PDB file of C-alpha atoms in Angstrom:
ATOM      1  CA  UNK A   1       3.426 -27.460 -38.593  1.00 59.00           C
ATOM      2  CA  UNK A   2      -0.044 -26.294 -37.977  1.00 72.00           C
ATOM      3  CA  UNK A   3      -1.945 -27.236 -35.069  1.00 81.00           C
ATOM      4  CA  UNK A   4      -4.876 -26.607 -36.506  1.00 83.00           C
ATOM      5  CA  UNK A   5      -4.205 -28.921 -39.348  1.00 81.00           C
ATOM      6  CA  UNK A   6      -2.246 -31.788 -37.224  1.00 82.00           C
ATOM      7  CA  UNK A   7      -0.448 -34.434 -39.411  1.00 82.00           C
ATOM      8  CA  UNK A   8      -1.488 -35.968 -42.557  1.00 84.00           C
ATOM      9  CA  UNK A   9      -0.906 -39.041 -43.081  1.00 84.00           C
ATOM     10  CA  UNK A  10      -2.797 -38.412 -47.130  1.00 86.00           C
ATOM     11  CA  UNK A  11      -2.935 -34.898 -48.056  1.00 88.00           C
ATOM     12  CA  UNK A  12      -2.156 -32.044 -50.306  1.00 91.00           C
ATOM     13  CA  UNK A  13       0.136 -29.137 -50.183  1.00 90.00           C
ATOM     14  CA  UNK A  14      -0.534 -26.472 -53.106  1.00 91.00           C
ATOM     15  CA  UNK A  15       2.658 -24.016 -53.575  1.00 90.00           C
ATOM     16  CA  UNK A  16       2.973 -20.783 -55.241  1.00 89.00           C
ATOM     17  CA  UNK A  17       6.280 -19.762 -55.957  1.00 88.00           C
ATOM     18  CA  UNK A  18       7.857 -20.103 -52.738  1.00 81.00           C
ATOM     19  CA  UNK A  19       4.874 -19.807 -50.798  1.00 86.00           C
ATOM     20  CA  UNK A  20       2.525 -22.392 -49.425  1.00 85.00           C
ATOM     21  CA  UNK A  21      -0.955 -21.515 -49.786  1.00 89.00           C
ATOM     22  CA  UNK A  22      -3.055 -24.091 -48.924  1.00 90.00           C
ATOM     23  CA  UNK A  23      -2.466 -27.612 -46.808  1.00 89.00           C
ATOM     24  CA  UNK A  24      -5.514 -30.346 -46.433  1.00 89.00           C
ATOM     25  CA  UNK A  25      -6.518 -33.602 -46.590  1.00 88.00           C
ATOM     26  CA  UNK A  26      -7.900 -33.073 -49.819  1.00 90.00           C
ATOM     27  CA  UNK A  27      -7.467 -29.601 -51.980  1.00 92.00           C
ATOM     28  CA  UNK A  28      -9.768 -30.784 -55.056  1.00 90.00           C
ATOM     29  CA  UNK A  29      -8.923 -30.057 -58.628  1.00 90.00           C
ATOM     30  CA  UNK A  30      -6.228 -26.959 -58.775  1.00 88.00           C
ATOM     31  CA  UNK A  31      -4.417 -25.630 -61.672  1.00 89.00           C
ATOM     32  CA  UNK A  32      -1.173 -26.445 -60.756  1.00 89.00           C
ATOM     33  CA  UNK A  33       1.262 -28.960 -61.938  1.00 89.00           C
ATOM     34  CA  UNK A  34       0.967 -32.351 -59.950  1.00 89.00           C
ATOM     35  CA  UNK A  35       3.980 -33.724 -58.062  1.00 89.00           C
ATOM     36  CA  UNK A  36       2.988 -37.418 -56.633  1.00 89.00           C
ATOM     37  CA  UNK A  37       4.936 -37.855 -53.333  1.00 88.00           C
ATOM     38  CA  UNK A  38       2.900 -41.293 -52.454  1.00 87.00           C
ATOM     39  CA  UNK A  39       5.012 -43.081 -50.219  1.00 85.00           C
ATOM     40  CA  UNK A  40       6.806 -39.518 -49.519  1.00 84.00           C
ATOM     41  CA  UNK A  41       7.280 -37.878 -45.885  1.00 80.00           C
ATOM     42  CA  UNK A  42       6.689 -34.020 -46.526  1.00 80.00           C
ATOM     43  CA  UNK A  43       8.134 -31.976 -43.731  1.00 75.00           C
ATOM     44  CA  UNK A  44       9.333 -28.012 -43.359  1.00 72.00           C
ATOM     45  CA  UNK A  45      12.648 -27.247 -42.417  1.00 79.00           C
ATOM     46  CA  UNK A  46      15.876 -25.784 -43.219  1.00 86.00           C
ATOM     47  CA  UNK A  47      19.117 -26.564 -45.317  1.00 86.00           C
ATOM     48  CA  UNK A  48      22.371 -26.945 -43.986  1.00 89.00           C
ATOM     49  CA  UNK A  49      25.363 -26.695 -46.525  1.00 85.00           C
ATOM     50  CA  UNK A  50      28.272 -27.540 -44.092  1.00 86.00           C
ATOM     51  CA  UNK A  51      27.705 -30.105 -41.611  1.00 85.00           C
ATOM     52  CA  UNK A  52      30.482 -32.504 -40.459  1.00 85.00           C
ATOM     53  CA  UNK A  53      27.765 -35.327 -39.748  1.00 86.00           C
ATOM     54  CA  UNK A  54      30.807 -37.891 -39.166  1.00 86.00           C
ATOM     55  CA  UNK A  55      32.515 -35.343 -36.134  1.00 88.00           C
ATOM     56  CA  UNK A  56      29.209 -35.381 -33.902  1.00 89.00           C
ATOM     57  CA  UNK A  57      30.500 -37.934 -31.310  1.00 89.00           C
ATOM     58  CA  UNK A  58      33.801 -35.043 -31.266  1.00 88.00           C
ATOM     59  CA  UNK A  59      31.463 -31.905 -31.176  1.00 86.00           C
ATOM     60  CA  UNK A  60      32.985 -29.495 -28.259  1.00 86.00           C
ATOM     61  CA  UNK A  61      36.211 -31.353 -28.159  1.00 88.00           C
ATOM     62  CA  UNK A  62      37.719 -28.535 -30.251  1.00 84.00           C
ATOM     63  CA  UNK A  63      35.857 -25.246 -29.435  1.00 86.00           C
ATOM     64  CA  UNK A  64      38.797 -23.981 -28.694  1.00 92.00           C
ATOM     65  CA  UNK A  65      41.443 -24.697 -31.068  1.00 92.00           C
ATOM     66  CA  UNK A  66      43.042 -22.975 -34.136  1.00 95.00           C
ATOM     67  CA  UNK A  67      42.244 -24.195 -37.655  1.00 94.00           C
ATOM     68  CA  UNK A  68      45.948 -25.525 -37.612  1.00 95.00           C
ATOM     69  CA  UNK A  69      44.869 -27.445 -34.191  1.00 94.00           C
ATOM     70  CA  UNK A  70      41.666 -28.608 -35.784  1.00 90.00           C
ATOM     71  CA  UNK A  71      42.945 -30.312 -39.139  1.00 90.00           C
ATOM     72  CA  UNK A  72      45.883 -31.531 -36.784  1.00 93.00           C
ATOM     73  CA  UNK A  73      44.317 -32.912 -34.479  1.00 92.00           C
ATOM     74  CA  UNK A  74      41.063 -34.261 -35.547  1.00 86.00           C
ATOM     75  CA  UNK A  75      42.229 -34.929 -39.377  1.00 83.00           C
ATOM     76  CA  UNK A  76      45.148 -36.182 -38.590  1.00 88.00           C
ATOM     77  CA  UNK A  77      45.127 -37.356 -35.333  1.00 89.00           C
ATOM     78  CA  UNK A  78      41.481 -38.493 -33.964  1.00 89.00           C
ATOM     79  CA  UNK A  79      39.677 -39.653 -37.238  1.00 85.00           C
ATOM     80  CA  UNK A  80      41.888 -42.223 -38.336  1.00 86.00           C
ATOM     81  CA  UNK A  81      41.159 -43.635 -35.203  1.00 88.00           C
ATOM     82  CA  UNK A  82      37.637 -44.089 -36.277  1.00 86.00           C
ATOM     83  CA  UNK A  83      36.745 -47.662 -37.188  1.00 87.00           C
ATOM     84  CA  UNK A  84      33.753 -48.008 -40.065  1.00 85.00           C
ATOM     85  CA  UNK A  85      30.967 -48.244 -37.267  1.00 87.00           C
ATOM     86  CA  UNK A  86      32.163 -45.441 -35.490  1.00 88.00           C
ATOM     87  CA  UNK A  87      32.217 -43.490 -38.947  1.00 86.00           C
ATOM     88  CA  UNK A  88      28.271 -44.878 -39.746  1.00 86.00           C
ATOM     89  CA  UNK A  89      27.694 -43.663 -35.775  1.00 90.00           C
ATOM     90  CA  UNK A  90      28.910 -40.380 -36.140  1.00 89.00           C
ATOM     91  CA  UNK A  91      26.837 -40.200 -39.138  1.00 87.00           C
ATOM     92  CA  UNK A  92      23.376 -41.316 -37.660  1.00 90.00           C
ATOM     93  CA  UNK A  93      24.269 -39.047 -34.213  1.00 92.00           C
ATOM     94  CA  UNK A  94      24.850 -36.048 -36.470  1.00 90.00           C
ATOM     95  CA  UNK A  95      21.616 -36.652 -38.552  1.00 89.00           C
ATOM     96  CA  UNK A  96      19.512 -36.733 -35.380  1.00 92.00           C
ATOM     97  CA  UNK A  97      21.330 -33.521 -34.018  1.00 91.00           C
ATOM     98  CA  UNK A  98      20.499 -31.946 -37.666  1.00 91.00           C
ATOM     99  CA  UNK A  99      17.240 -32.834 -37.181  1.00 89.00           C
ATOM    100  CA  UNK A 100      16.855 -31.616 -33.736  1.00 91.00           C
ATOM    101  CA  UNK A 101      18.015 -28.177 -34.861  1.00 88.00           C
ATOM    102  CA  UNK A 102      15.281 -28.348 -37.420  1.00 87.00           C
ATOM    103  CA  UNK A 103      17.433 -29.109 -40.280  1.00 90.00           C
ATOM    104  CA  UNK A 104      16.324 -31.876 -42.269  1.00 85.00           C
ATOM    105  CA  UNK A 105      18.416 -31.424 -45.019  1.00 83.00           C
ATOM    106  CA  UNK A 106      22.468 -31.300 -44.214  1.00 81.00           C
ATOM    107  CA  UNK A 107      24.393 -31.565 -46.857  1.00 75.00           C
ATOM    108  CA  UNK A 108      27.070 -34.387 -45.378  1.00 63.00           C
ATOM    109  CA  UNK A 109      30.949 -33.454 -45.597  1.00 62.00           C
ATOM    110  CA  UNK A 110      33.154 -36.398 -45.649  1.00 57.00           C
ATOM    111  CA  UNK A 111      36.675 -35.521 -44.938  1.00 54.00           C
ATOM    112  CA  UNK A 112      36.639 -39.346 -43.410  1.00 52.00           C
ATOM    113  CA  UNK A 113      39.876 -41.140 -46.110  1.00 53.00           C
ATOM    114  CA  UNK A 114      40.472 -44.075 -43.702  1.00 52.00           C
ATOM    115  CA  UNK A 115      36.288 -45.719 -43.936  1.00 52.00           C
ATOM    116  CA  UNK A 116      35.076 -44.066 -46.685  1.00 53.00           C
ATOM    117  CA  UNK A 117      32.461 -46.773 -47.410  1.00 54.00           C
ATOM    118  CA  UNK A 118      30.962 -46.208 -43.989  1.00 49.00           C
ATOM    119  CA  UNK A 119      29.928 -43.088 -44.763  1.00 47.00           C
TER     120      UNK A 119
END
């Protein structure tokens, strides 16, 4: 996300390890083992390993419970009030509030038995 470089709607991103070294519209012939993302949407972020996409709509309802109030009450008691589309909702809502954290890759927990298509 440089400025300087804007977005690219063609270009190339060489990687050493796990460092970027160069980004343009065009890099030339490297050494470096080609990866074709054509069609592809490169973008930086961060990894999240334990998201509850399907809970976003619920997010602050139990701040201040116990983990016996939590798996009570939401597992128990609010999710199998959730109809498919509300499951799919809670899904998209949580994806845009992992992206506006800068995560764009949340690993999705489904605890959801009752829709589990949905998800």
């Amino acid at each position: 996300m440089d400025p300087a470089i804007g977005d690219l709607p063609v270009g190339d991103v060489l990687v050493y390890g796990d460092i970027i070294e160069a980004v343009d519209s065009n890099l030339g012939e490297v050494d470096a083992e080609v990866v074709d993302a054509t069609g592809k949407i490169l973008i930086p972020g961060f990894v999240d390993t334990h998201r509850h996409t399907w809970q976003a709509p619920l997010r602050g309802i139990a701040a201040d419970w116990t983990l016996g109030q939590y798996m009570t009450g939401l597992h128990l008691g609010l999710s199998g009030l959730f109809r498919p589309e509300d499951t799919s909702a809670g899904n998209l809502l949580g994806a845009v509030e992992a992206l506006e954290s800068g995560i764009t890759t949340p690993a999705r927990l489904v605890a959801q038995r009752e829709h589990p298509r949905a998800l």
